[in-house]
């Protein structure tokens, strides 16, 4: 392909069109065509050249790179204070290719002596030049990035990350109304590498954690993530105070993990409190019932009742997510330990209730037997919740949250439902919702079978436009209805599944209405509309 070669006549870079002296796009220059043909011929004949002559030819070509011809600097039309990105990247890619080839040469068994140290140095150079090329590629795409001659790669990366942080903060929704004076107050300790811990002075032992830990790419993003956990925005301060100078964007790494400084479920149990007492009372009642029953048969009967009256939501993970953010630098989460109502766990990794296939199917009966024969309900509770901790993911929605099992706790959730235990002591994770998505990232989560892409895109655009028109969403659509890169910028999203297809959205609406009766009416959705895909589509697209 001709455009894979830099043009000797106008210095057009790789994959860039040739231009005339006035800057207008033109057909490829003759010199570029000849150069592409020459390189193709040399590449085709190279393997026919004996190895010794081939190596000599490589050295001659490299010398022409190191010592260019008179008047040939290898640079394009860049000013004295403006980097020539094409030249920079071509040199870096050449250095990387040479380092890779050098390692291959040094690992030749015919060398006789051990030069493994040199080969490792060459590999390190290859890795570093690849990383440098990625840095240069990123810097070249950022308009207005301040760079000075002789900046080293560390400083360039820092300035890139400061720019990324500023962009993330600028895209976050504006803070809501000033919190009321009686609003819960939180203090965030935001640390390098993006990890943070948030504290409050409330008494532990309830349905809201008294300490969160998590990750966010910026301090303001950490505050927004924490605030999104609550129905009413809390008062948030930073201790220690944030620096006055701009801070970089932080990537989530192992260094971001501050969970070692955070409480576990045993700390929650030790706090006792009213919910702990309710749990013990429910355990005592369940123990009394089990005393005269066949445990296995009882669990089977209870599972059948649950599957008939309150089945798990038949949804995939995409139903609780919108999609990848339009700006992938957004992100963040908070975790904490608290009591969660068992009935709000709407889906697990084992469906339906009471069914586990070959994955430890006897575990619920073992838990129930332990409860039936225990003489110490507090010890039973500590064993149930305090050892191998449960992890639930919290999905925020307008009438109240729902939960799904994250990485651990399937058997215990099932058993608690079947034994009528109303509370779970667990670790809860809450993820930040990005402020914007492309239509493509929204559509990727659909699993409705094959569909015409353009028609499907326009259909989803119409549904979302209706949600905005009916003030279900506070958002803007930026772009044509048929374009996949059209962006939805959202300031208020009641629940992520509202952006799914009509069959998906209405199925989850119906399930959510069972958990929170009257929830659809709270959003102003007419009766019978939010749970019927045809009525939903008609309401959103014609009224």
Coordinates of C-alpha atoms in Angstrom, one line a residue:
X1 CA 0.0 0.0 0.0
X2 CA 1.5 3.3 -1.1
X3 CA 0.3 5.3 1.9
X4 CA 2.2 3.0 4.2
X5 CA 5.4 4.8 3.0
X6 CA 6.4 8.4 3.9
X7 CA 6.4 10.6 0.9
X8 CA 9.9 12.0 0.0
X9 CA 8.3 14.9 -1.9
X10 CA 5.9 16.4 0.6
X11 CA 6.8 14.6 3.8
X12 CA 3.3 13.1 4.2
X13 CA 3.5 10.7 7.1
X14 CA 2.5 7.0 7.2
X15 CA -1.2 6.6 6.3
X16 CA -1.5 10.3 5.4
X17 CA -2.5 11.7 2.1
X18 CA -0.1 13.6 -0.1
X19 CA -0.6 17.4 -0.4
X20 CA 0.4 20.1 -2.9
X21 CA 2.2 23.3 -2.1
X22 CA -1.0 25.0 -1.1
X23 CA -1.8 22.2 1.4
X24 CA -4.6 20.6 -0.7
X25 CA -4.9 16.8 -0.8
X26 CA -3.6 15.3 -4.1
X27 CA -2.8 12.0 -5.6
X28 CA 0.4 10.3 -4.4
X29 CA 3.6 11.9 -5.7
X30 CA 5.6 9.9 -8.2
X31 CA 8.5 9.7 -5.8
X32 CA 6.2 8.0 -3.2
X33 CA 4.9 5.5 -5.7
X34 CA 8.5 4.6 -6.8
X35 CA 9.6 4.3 -3.2
X36 CA 6.8 2.0 -2.3
X37 CA 7.6 -0.1 -5.4
X38 CA 11.3 -0.2 -4.5
X39 CA 10.7 -1.3 -1.0
X40 CA 8.3 -4.0 -2.2
X41 CA 10.9 -5.4 -4.6
X42 CA 13.7 -5.3 -2.0
X43 CA 11.4 -7.1 0.6
X44 CA 10.5 -9.8 -2.0
X45 CA 14.1 -10.4 -2.9
X46 CA 15.7 -10.1 0.5
X47 CA 15.5 -13.7 1.4
X48 CA 17.3 -14.7 -1.8
X49 CA 20.4 -12.7 -0.7
X50 CA 23.1 -14.7 1.1
X51 CA 23.2 -14.1 4.9
X52 CA 26.6 -12.3 4.9
X53 CA 25.6 -9.9 2.1
X54 CA 22.2 -9.4 3.7
X55 CA 23.8 -8.3 7.0
X56 CA 26.1 -6.0 5.1
X57 CA 23.1 -4.5 3.3
X58 CA 21.4 -4.0 6.6
X59 CA 24.4 -2.1 8.0
X60 CA 24.6 0.1 4.9
X61 CA 20.9 1.0 5.2
X62 CA 21.3 1.7 9.0
X63 CA 24.3 4.0 8.3
X64 CA 22.1 6.0 6.0
X65 CA 19.6 6.4 8.8
X66 CA 22.3 7.4 11.3
X67 CA 24.1 9.8 8.9
X68 CA 21.4 11.2 6.5
X69 CA 22.3 12.7 3.2
X70 CA 23.1 16.4 3.0
X71 CA 20.0 18.4 3.4
X72 CA 17.9 15.4 4.4
X73 CA 17.1 15.7 8.1
X74 CA 14.3 13.1 8.0
X75 CA 11.9 15.6 9.5
X76 CA 8.6 16.9 8.2
X77 CA 7.3 20.5 8.4
X78 CA 7.7 21.1 12.2
X79 CA 8.8 24.3 13.7
X80 CA 11.7 24.7 16.1
X81 CA 9.3 24.5 19.1
X82 CA 6.9 21.9 17.7
X83 CA 7.7 18.2 17.7
X84 CA 7.6 16.4 14.4
X85 CA 5.5 13.4 15.7
X86 CA 5.9 11.4 12.5
X87 CA 9.7 11.6 12.7
X88 CA 9.7 10.9 16.4
X89 CA 7.6 7.8 16.2
X90 CA 9.4 6.5 13.2
X91 CA 12.7 6.8 15.0
X92 CA 11.3 5.2 18.1
X93 CA 9.8 2.3 16.1
X94 CA 13.1 1.8 14.4
X95 CA 14.9 1.7 17.7
X96 CA 12.4 -0.8 19.0
X97 CA 12.8 -3.0 15.9
X98 CA 16.6 -2.9 16.3
X99 CA 16.4 -3.8 19.9
X100 CA 14.1 -6.8 19.2
X101 CA 16.5 -7.9 16.4
X102 CA 19.5 -7.4 18.7
X103 CA 18.0 -9.7 21.3
X104 CA 17.4 -12.4 18.6
X105 CA 21.0 -12.1 17.4
X106 CA 22.3 -12.4 20.9
X107 CA 20.3 -15.5 21.6
X108 CA 21.8 -17.4 18.7
X109 CA 23.1 -20.7 20.0
X110 CA 26.0 -20.6 17.6
X111 CA 27.6 -17.7 19.5
X112 CA 29.3 -20.3 21.7
X113 CA 29.7 -18.0 24.7
X114 CA 27.1 -17.0 27.3
X115 CA 25.9 -13.4 26.4
X116 CA 22.5 -13.8 28.1
X117 CA 23.0 -10.6 30.1
X118 CA 23.3 -8.6 26.9
X119 CA 20.2 -10.3 25.5
X120 CA 18.3 -9.3 28.6
X121 CA 19.5 -5.7 28.2
X122 CA 18.3 -5.7 24.6
X123 CA 14.9 -7.1 25.7
X124 CA 14.6 -4.3 28.3
X125 CA 15.5 -1.7 25.7
X126 CA 12.8 -3.2 23.4
X127 CA 10.2 -2.9 26.2
X128 CA 11.2 0.6 27.0
X129 CA 11.2 1.9 23.4
X130 CA 7.7 0.3 22.9
X131 CA 6.5 2.2 26.0
X132 CA 8.1 5.4 24.8
X133 CA 6.3 5.0 21.4
X134 CA 3.0 4.6 23.2
X135 CA 3.7 7.8 25.2
X136 CA 4.5 9.7 22.0
X137 CA 1.4 8.4 20.3
X138 CA -0.8 9.5 23.2
X139 CA 0.9 13.0 23.5
X140 CA 0.5 13.6 19.7
X141 CA -3.3 13.1 20.1
X142 CA -3.8 15.7 22.9
X143 CA -4.5 19.2 21.7
X144 CA -3.0 21.9 23.8
X145 CA -0.7 19.7 25.8
X146 CA 2.2 21.8 27.0
X147 CA 5.6 20.2 26.0
X148 CA 9.0 21.7 25.9
X149 CA 12.2 20.8 24.1
X150 CA 14.3 18.2 25.9
X151 CA 11.4 17.1 28.2
X152 CA 12.2 13.5 29.2
X153 CA 9.7 10.7 29.0
X154 CA 8.8 10.8 32.7
X155 CA 7.8 14.5 32.5
X156 CA 5.9 13.9 29.3
X157 CA 3.9 11.1 31.0
X158 CA 3.3 13.3 34.0
X159 CA 1.9 16.1 31.8
X160 CA -0.3 13.6 29.9
X161 CA -1.7 12.3 33.2
X162 CA -2.4 15.8 34.5
X163 CA -4.3 16.5 31.3
X164 CA -6.2 13.2 31.7
X165 CA -7.2 14.1 35.3
X166 CA -8.4 17.6 34.3
X167 CA -10.5 16.1 31.5
X168 CA -12.0 13.5 33.9
X169 CA -12.9 16.2 36.4
X170 CA -14.4 18.5 33.8
X171 CA -16.7 15.7 32.6
X172 CA -18.0 14.8 36.0
X173 CA -21.6 16.0 36.7
X174 CA -21.8 19.3 38.6
X175 CA -22.3 18.9 42.3
X176 CA -26.0 18.9 43.4
X177 CA -27.6 21.3 45.8
X178 CA -25.8 22.0 49.0
X179 CA -26.4 19.2 51.5
X180 CA -28.7 19.8 54.4
X181 CA -27.2 20.6 57.8
X182 CA -28.3 17.2 59.1
X183 CA -26.7 15.3 56.2
X184 CA -24.1 12.6 57.0
X185 CA -20.6 14.0 56.8
X186 CA -17.8 12.0 55.2
X187 CA -14.0 12.6 55.2
X188 CA -11.9 11.2 52.3
X189 CA -8.2 10.3 52.7
X190 CA -7.2 10.2 49.0
X191 CA -3.8 8.7 48.4
X192 CA -1.2 8.4 45.6
X193 CA -2.1 5.7 43.0
X194 CA -5.8 6.5 43.4
X195 CA -6.6 4.5 46.5
X196 CA -8.8 6.2 49.2
X197 CA -10.5 5.6 52.5
X198 CA -13.7 7.4 53.5
X199 CA -14.8 7.7 57.2
X200 CA -17.9 8.9 58.9
X201 CA -18.7 9.3 62.6
X202 CA -22.0 7.2 62.5
X203 CA -22.4 4.2 64.7
X204 CA -21.5 1.0 63.0
X205 CA -23.8 -2.0 62.7
X206 CA -26.4 -0.7 60.3
X207 CA -27.3 -0.8 56.6
X208 CA -24.7 1.8 55.6
X209 CA -21.0 1.2 56.0
X210 CA -19.2 3.6 58.4
X211 CA -16.0 3.3 56.4
X212 CA -15.5 2.8 52.6
X213 CA -12.4 2.0 50.8
X214 CA -11.9 2.1 47.0
X215 CA -10.2 3.5 43.9
X216 CA -10.8 6.5 41.7
X217 CA -8.6 8.1 39.1
X218 CA -8.8 11.6 40.7
X219 CA -9.8 13.0 44.0
X220 CA -12.9 14.6 42.7
X221 CA -13.8 11.4 41.0
X222 CA -13.5 9.7 44.4
X223 CA -15.9 12.2 46.0
X224 CA -18.4 11.7 43.1
X225 CA -18.2 7.9 43.4
X226 CA -18.8 8.1 47.2
X227 CA -21.7 10.6 46.7
X228 CA -23.3 8.3 44.1
X229 CA -23.8 5.6 46.8
X230 CA -26.3 7.8 48.7
X231 CA -29.8 8.9 47.8
X232 CA -29.1 12.3 49.3
X233 CA -25.6 13.7 48.6
X234 CA -23.5 13.8 51.8
X235 CA -21.1 16.5 52.9
X236 CA -17.6 15.4 51.8
X237 CA -14.2 16.9 52.9
X238 CA -10.6 15.7 52.3
X239 CA -8.2 15.0 55.1
X240 CA -5.4 15.7 54.5
X241 CA -6.4 18.6 52.2
X242 CA -5.7 18.3 48.5
X243 CA -2.6 20.0 47.1
X244 CA -2.9 23.3 45.4
X245 CA -1.1 22.2 42.2
X246 CA -2.7 20.0 39.6
X247 CA -2.6 16.2 40.3
X248 CA -2.2 13.4 37.8
X249 CA -4.7 10.8 36.7
X250 CA -4.1 7.5 38.5
X251 CA -4.4 4.1 36.9
X252 CA -5.9 1.4 39.0
X253 CA -3.1 -1.0 40.1
X254 CA -2.3 -3.2 43.0
X255 CA -0.8 -0.1 44.7
X256 CA -4.4 1.4 44.7
X257 CA -5.7 -1.4 47.0
X258 CA -6.1 0.0 50.5
X259 CA -8.4 -2.8 51.8
X260 CA -5.8 -4.0 54.3
X261 CA -6.5 -0.8 56.3
X262 CA -10.3 -1.5 56.3
X263 CA -12.7 -3.4 58.5
X264 CA -14.2 -6.8 57.7
X265 CA -17.5 -8.5 58.5
X266 CA -16.3 -9.6 61.9
X267 CA -15.9 -6.0 62.9
X268 CA -19.5 -5.5 61.7
X269 CA -20.7 -8.4 63.8
X270 CA -18.8 -7.2 66.9
X271 CA -20.7 -3.9 66.8
X272 CA -23.9 -5.9 67.5
X273 CA -26.8 -3.4 67.2
X274 CA -30.5 -3.7 66.3
X275 CA -30.1 -5.6 63.0
X276 CA -27.7 -8.1 64.6
X277 CA -30.5 -8.8 67.2
X278 CA -33.1 -9.2 64.4
X279 CA -30.8 -11.7 62.7
X280 CA -30.4 -13.8 65.9
X281 CA -34.1 -13.8 66.5
X282 CA -34.7 -15.0 62.9
X283 CA -32.0 -17.7 63.4
X284 CA -33.8 -18.9 66.6
X285 CA -37.1 -19.1 64.8
X286 CA -35.6 -21.0 61.9
X287 CA -33.9 -23.4 64.4
X288 CA -37.2 -24.1 66.0
X289 CA -38.9 -24.8 62.7
X290 CA -36.1 -27.2 61.6
X291 CA -36.3 -29.2 64.8
X292 CA -39.3 -31.1 63.5
X293 CA -38.6 -31.2 59.8
X294 CA -36.6 -33.1 57.3
X295 CA -34.0 -30.4 56.4
X296 CA -33.4 -31.5 52.8
X297 CA -37.1 -31.8 52.0
X298 CA -37.8 -28.5 53.7
X299 CA -35.2 -26.7 51.7
X300 CA -36.5 -28.3 48.5
X301 CA -40.1 -27.1 49.3
X302 CA -38.9 -23.5 50.2
X303 CA -36.9 -23.3 46.9
X304 CA -40.0 -24.3 45.0
X305 CA -42.0 -21.6 46.7
X306 CA -39.3 -18.9 46.0
X307 CA -39.0 -19.9 42.4
X308 CA -42.8 -19.6 42.0
X309 CA -43.3 -16.4 44.0
X310 CA -40.0 -14.5 43.9
X311 CA -37.7 -16.0 41.3
X312 CA -34.2 -14.7 40.6
X313 CA -33.9 -12.2 37.8
X314 CA -33.0 -13.9 34.6
X315 CA -30.5 -11.2 33.4
X316 CA -26.9 -11.1 32.2
X317 CA -24.3 -8.8 33.5
X318 CA -24.8 -6.2 30.8
X319 CA -28.3 -5.5 32.2
X320 CA -26.8 -3.8 35.2
X321 CA -24.2 -1.9 33.2
X322 CA -24.5 0.7 30.5
X323 CA -21.3 -0.1 28.6
X324 CA -17.7 1.2 28.4
X325 CA -17.4 4.9 29.1
X326 CA -16.9 7.3 26.1
X327 CA -13.8 8.4 28.0
X328 CA -12.2 5.3 29.3
X329 CA -10.2 7.3 31.9
X330 CA -13.3 7.4 34.1
X331 CA -13.9 4.7 36.7
X332 CA -13.9 4.0 40.4
X333 CA -15.6 2.0 43.1
X334 CA -16.2 2.0 46.8
X335 CA -16.5 -1.0 49.1
X336 CA -17.7 -1.4 52.7
X337 CA -19.2 -3.9 55.1
X338 CA -22.8 -3.6 56.2
X339 CA -26.1 -5.5 56.6
X340 CA -28.1 -6.1 53.4
X341 CA -31.7 -7.2 53.3
X342 CA -31.7 -10.8 51.9
X343 CA -34.7 -10.2 49.7
X344 CA -32.8 -7.5 47.8
X345 CA -30.3 -10.0 46.4
X346 CA -32.1 -10.6 43.1
X347 CA -29.6 -12.7 41.2
X348 CA -26.7 -15.1 42.0
X349 CA -24.4 -17.3 39.9
X350 CA -26.6 -20.3 40.6
X351 CA -30.2 -20.3 39.2
X352 CA -32.9 -21.1 40.1
X353 CA -33.2 -21.0 43.9
X354 CA -31.8 -24.2 45.5
X355 CA -30.0 -25.4 42.3
X356 CA -26.2 -25.6 42.2
X357 CA -25.5 -28.4 39.7
X358 CA -22.2 -30.0 40.6
X359 CA -20.9 -27.1 42.6
X360 CA -21.2 -28.2 46.3
X361 CA -24.9 -28.9 46.1
X362 CA -25.0 -30.2 49.7
X363 CA -23.8 -26.9 51.2
X364 CA -27.3 -25.4 51.9
X365 CA -28.3 -28.5 53.8
X366 CA -25.0 -28.5 55.8
X367 CA -25.6 -24.9 56.8
X368 CA -29.2 -25.6 57.8
X369 CA -28.1 -28.7 59.8
X370 CA -25.5 -26.6 61.6
X371 CA -28.2 -24.1 62.6
X372 CA -30.7 -26.8 63.7
X373 CA -28.1 -28.3 66.1
X374 CA -26.3 -25.2 67.4
X375 CA -26.5 -24.1 71.0
X376 CA -24.8 -20.8 70.3
X377 CA -26.4 -18.6 67.7
X378 CA -23.7 -16.0 67.9
X379 CA -21.0 -18.6 67.1
X380 CA -23.2 -19.9 64.2
X381 CA -23.4 -16.3 62.9
X382 CA -19.7 -15.7 63.2
X383 CA -19.0 -18.9 61.2
X384 CA -21.7 -18.0 58.6
X385 CA -20.5 -14.5 57.9
X386 CA -17.2 -13.9 59.6
X387 CA -14.8 -16.3 58.0
X388 CA -14.9 -16.5 54.2
X389 CA -16.6 -13.1 53.5
X390 CA -19.5 -12.7 51.2
X391 CA -19.2 -10.1 48.4
X392 CA -22.2 -8.4 46.8
X393 CA -22.4 -5.8 44.1
X394 CA -24.8 -3.0 44.7
X395 CA -26.8 -1.8 41.7
X396 CA -28.2 1.7 42.4
X397 CA -31.7 2.4 41.2
X398 CA -34.2 5.2 41.8
X399 CA -36.5 3.5 44.4
X400 CA -33.8 1.6 46.2
X401 CA -30.8 -0.6 45.4
X402 CA -30.7 -4.2 44.4
X403 CA -27.8 -6.6 44.8
X404 CA -26.1 -9.5 43.0
X405 CA -23.5 -11.9 44.2
X406 CA -20.1 -10.8 43.1
X407 CA -17.3 -13.3 43.8
X408 CA -18.5 -15.2 46.9
X409 CA -21.7 -16.1 48.8
X410 CA -24.0 -18.0 46.4
X411 CA -24.8 -20.8 48.8
X412 CA -25.3 -18.6 51.8
X413 CA -27.7 -16.3 49.9
X414 CA -29.7 -19.2 48.7
X415 CA -29.8 -20.8 52.2
X416 CA -30.7 -17.5 53.9
X417 CA -33.7 -17.1 51.5
X418 CA -34.8 -20.6 52.0
X419 CA -34.5 -20.3 55.8
X420 CA -36.2 -16.9 55.9
X421 CA -33.1 -15.2 57.4
X422 CA -33.8 -11.5 56.6
X423 CA -30.2 -10.1 56.8
X424 CA -26.8 -10.7 55.3
X425 CA -23.5 -9.4 56.8
X426 CA -21.4 -8.8 53.7
X427 CA -18.9 -6.7 51.9
X428 CA -20.7 -4.5 49.3
X429 CA -19.1 -3.0 46.2
X430 CA -20.5 0.0 44.4
X431 CA -19.2 1.1 41.0
X432 CA -19.2 4.7 39.7
X433 CA -21.4 5.3 36.7
X434 CA -19.6 7.2 33.9
X435 CA -21.0 10.5 32.6
X436 CA -21.1 9.5 28.9
X437 CA -21.3 6.6 26.5
X438 CA -21.2 6.1 22.8
X439 CA -24.2 4.5 21.1
X440 CA -21.9 1.6 20.2
X441 CA -20.9 0.9 23.8
X442 CA -24.6 0.9 24.8
X443 CA -25.6 -1.5 22.0
X444 CA -22.8 -4.0 22.7
X445 CA -24.7 -5.1 25.8
X446 CA -27.7 -6.2 23.9
X447 CA -28.4 -9.9 23.5
X448 CA -31.6 -9.9 21.5
X449 CA -30.3 -12.0 18.6
X450 CA -29.2 -10.8 15.1
X451 CA -30.4 -7.3 14.0
X452 CA -29.8 -4.8 11.3
X453 CA -27.1 -2.4 12.7
X454 CA -28.3 0.9 11.3
X455 CA -32.0 0.1 12.1
X456 CA -31.1 -1.0 15.6
X457 CA -29.0 2.1 16.3
X458 CA -31.8 4.4 15.1
X459 CA -34.3 2.4 17.2
X460 CA -32.3 2.8 20.4
X461 CA -31.7 6.5 19.7
X462 CA -35.5 6.9 19.5
X463 CA -36.0 5.1 22.8
X464 CA -33.4 7.2 24.6
X465 CA -34.7 10.4 23.1
X466 CA -38.1 9.4 24.5
X467 CA -36.6 8.8 28.0
X468 CA -35.1 12.3 27.8
X469 CA -38.3 13.9 26.5
X470 CA -40.4 12.3 29.3
X471 CA -37.7 13.5 31.8
X472 CA -36.9 10.0 32.9
X473 CA -33.3 10.8 32.1
X474 CA -31.6 14.2 32.5
X475 CA -29.3 13.8 29.5
X476 CA -28.3 15.0 26.0
X477 CA -27.7 13.0 22.8
X478 CA -24.8 14.4 20.8
X479 CA -24.8 13.1 17.2
X480 CA -27.1 11.7 14.5
X481 CA -29.5 8.9 15.2
X482 CA -27.8 6.5 12.8
X483 CA -24.2 7.0 14.0
X484 CA -22.6 4.5 16.4
X485 CA -20.3 7.2 17.8
X486 CA -23.2 9.4 18.9
X487 CA -22.6 10.2 22.5
X488 CA -25.1 10.1 25.4
X489 CA -24.1 12.6 28.1
X490 CA -26.1 11.8 31.2
X491 CA -26.5 13.9 34.4
X492 CA -29.1 11.7 36.0
X493 CA -29.7 8.0 35.2
X494 CA -32.3 6.3 37.4
X495 CA -31.1 2.8 36.6
X496 CA -28.7 1.4 33.9
X497 CA -31.2 -1.1 32.4
X498 CA -33.5 1.7 31.2
X499 CA -31.0 2.1 28.3
X500 CA -31.4 -1.5 27.2
X501 CA -33.7 -2.8 24.4
X502 CA -37.4 -2.7 25.0
X503 CA -37.7 -6.4 25.9
X504 CA -34.8 -6.2 28.3
X505 CA -35.8 -3.0 30.0
X506 CA -39.4 -3.9 30.5
X507 CA -38.5 -7.4 31.8
X508 CA -36.3 -5.9 34.5
X509 CA -38.8 -3.1 35.2
X510 CA -41.4 -5.8 36.0
X511 CA -38.9 -7.6 38.3
X512 CA -37.9 -4.3 40.0
X513 CA -41.6 -3.4 40.5
X514 CA -42.0 -6.7 42.5
X515 CA -39.1 -5.7 44.8
X516 CA -40.3 -2.0 45.1
X517 CA -44.0 -1.8 44.4
X518 CA -44.9 1.6 42.9
X519 CA -41.4 2.2 41.6
X520 CA -42.4 2.8 38.0
X521 CA -45.1 5.3 39.0
X522 CA -42.4 7.3 40.9
X523 CA -40.7 8.0 37.5
X524 CA -44.0 9.0 35.9
X525 CA -44.3 5.9 33.8
X526 CA -48.0 5.1 33.2
X527 CA -49.4 1.8 34.5
X528 CA -48.9 -1.1 32.1
X529 CA -46.4 0.8 30.0
X530 CA -43.1 0.0 31.8
X531 CA -43.6 -3.7 31.8
X532 CA -44.8 -4.2 28.2
X533 CA -42.2 -3.9 25.4
X534 CA -44.7 -2.8 22.8
X535 CA -46.4 -0.2 25.0
X536 CA -42.9 0.9 26.2
X537 CA -41.7 1.5 22.7
X538 CA -44.9 3.3 21.6
X539 CA -44.9 5.5 24.7
X540 CA -41.3 6.5 24.2
X541 CA -41.3 7.0 20.4
X542 CA -44.8 8.6 19.7
X543 CA -45.7 10.7 22.7

